[in-house]
XYZ file of C-alpha atoms in Angstrom:
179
model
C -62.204 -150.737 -164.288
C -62.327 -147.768 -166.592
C -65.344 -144.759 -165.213
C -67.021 -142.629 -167.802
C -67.882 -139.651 -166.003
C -70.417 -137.362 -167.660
C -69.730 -133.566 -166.968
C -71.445 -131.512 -163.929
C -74.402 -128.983 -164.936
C -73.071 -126.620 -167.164
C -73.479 -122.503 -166.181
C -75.077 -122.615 -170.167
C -76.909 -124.607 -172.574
C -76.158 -125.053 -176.067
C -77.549 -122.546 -177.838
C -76.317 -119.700 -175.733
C -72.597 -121.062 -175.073
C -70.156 -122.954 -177.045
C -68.066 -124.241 -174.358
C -69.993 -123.192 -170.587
C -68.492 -123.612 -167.281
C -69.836 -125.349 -164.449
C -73.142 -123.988 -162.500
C -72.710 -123.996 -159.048
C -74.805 -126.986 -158.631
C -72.176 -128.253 -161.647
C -69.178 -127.786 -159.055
C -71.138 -129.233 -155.827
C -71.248 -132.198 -158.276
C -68.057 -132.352 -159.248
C -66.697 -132.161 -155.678
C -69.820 -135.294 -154.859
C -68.152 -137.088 -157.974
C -64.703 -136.371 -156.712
C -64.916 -137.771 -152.981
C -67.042 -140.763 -154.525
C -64.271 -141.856 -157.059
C -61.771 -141.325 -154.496
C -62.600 -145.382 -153.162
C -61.641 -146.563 -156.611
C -58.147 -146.146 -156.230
C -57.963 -144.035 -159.654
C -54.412 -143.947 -161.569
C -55.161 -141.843 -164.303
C -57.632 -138.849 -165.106
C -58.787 -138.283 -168.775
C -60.609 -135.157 -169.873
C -62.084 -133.993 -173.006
C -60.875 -130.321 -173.801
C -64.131 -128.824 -173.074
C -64.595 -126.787 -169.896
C -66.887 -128.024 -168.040
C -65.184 -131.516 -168.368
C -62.205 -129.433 -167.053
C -63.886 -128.099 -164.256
C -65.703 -131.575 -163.041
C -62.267 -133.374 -163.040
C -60.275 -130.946 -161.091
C -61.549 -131.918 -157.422
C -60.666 -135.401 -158.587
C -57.206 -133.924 -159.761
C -56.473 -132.099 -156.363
C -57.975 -134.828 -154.306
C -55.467 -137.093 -155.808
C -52.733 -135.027 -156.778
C -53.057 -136.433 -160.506
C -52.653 -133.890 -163.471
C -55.286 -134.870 -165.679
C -54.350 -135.299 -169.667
C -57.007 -133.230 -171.463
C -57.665 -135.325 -174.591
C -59.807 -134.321 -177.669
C -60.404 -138.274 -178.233
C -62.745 -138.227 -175.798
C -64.406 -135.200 -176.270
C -68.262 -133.465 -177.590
C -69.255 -134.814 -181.237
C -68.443 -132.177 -183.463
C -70.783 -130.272 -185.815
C -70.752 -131.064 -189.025
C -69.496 -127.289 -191.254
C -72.800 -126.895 -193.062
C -75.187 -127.132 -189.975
C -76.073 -123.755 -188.748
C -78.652 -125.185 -185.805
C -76.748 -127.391 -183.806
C -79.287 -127.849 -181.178
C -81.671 -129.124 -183.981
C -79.160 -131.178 -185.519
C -78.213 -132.944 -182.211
C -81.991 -133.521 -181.512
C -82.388 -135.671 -184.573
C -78.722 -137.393 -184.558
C -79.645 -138.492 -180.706
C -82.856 -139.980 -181.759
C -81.420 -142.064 -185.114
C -78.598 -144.370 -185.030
C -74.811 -144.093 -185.705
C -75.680 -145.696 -189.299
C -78.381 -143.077 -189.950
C -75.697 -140.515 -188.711
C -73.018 -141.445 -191.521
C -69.376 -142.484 -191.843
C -67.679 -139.798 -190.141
C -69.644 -140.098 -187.144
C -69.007 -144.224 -187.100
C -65.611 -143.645 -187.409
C -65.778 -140.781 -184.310
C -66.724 -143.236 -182.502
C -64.825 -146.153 -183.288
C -61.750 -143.335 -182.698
C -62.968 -142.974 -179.549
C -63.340 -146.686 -178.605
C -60.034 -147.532 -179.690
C -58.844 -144.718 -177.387
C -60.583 -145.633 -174.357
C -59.633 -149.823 -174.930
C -56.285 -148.610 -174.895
C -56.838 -147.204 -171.353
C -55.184 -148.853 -168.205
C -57.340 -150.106 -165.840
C -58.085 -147.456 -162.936
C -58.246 -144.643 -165.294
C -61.136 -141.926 -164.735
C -62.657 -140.546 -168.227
C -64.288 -136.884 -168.217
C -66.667 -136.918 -170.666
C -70.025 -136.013 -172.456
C -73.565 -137.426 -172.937
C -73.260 -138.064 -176.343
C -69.832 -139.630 -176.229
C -70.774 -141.916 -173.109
C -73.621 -142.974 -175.139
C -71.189 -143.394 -178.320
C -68.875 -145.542 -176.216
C -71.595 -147.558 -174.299
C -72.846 -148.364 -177.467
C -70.110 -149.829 -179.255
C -69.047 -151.784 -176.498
C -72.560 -153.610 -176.655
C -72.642 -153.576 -179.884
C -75.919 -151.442 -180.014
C -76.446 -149.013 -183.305
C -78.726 -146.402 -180.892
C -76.656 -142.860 -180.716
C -78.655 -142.217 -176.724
C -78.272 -146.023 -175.539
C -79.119 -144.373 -172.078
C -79.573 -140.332 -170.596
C -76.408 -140.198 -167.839
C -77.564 -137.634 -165.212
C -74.238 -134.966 -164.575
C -71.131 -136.356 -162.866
C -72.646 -140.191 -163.241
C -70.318 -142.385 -163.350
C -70.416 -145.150 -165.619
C -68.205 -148.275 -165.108
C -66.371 -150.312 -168.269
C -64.170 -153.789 -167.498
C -62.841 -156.125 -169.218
C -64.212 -159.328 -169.862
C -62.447 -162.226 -171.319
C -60.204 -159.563 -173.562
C -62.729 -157.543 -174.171
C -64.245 -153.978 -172.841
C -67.321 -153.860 -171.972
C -69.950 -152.214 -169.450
C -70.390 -153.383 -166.280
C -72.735 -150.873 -165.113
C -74.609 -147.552 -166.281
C -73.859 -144.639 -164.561
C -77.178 -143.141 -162.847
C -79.747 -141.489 -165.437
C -81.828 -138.717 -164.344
C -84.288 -136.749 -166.011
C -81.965 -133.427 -166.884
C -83.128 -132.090 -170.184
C -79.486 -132.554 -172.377
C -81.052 -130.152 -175.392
């Protein structure tokens, strides 16, 4: 099994941080996510760069004694140079497709796919909504960028099947407002 953990509740939303912290609800849920993943025998810990990705995996990280590598493969889309608005921009992209979005976004994600496939098994991925939902979605082969809303610090469970990656089970979804 590879998890795709989504980040705790960030201390700041889009449009008034570039790269928040955890709440303090964030790090109760990292610590829940933590003592949770601690039954899956975890080998590895990925993170994307971003801090509150950081911040989630580090109870994980002391729990286990396991440095995490902090890797920008599996980290936030990027904006594209010419959008001023992200929050608008990531409204629309999350309600189109990945075709819709364009070739550098397809690639992005099949960056990112190839990244995670590569994975050994037991490995614990810190990550975002839109790249869960970029991963999920190649894996099943469905074109949607928000294939489903992970709630903070769900954990979302890949295997492989026959060769092949592919989801076993969503993490949990909640109703938490991503934009």
């Amino acid at each position: 099994m590879i998890y795709l953990i989504r980040h705790g509740e960030a201390a700041a939303g889009w449009g008034d941080h570039p790269d928040p912290g955890l709440s303090a609800l964030g790090a109760k849920q990292a610590e829940a996510v933590a003592a949770q993943l601690n039954a899956f025998t975890i080998m590895n810990i990925i993170s994307s760069p971003m801090q509150r990705c950081r911040e989630t995996s580090a109870p994980l990280s002391e729990l286990l004694s396991l440095t995490p590598a902090i890797s920008p493969q599996v980290s936030e889309i990027g904006t594209p140079p010419d959008i001023e608005d992200r929050v608008t921009w990531l409204r629309g992209l999350m309600a189109g497709t990945w075709t819709e979005a364009g070739a550098p976004f397809v690639d992005w994600r099949a960056r990112m796919g190839a990244f995670v496939d590569a994975l050994p098994a037991r490995t614990a991925v810190f990550s975002h909504f839109v790249a869960i939902n970029a991963l999920c979605g190649l894996l099943e082969q469905d074109d949607r960028v928000t294939v489903f809303r992970p709630g903070h610090c769900s954990v979302t469970r890949l295997e492989r099947r026959n060769g092949r990656l592919r989801v076993a089970e969503y993490g949990s979804e909640a109703a938490t407002r991503v934009l």
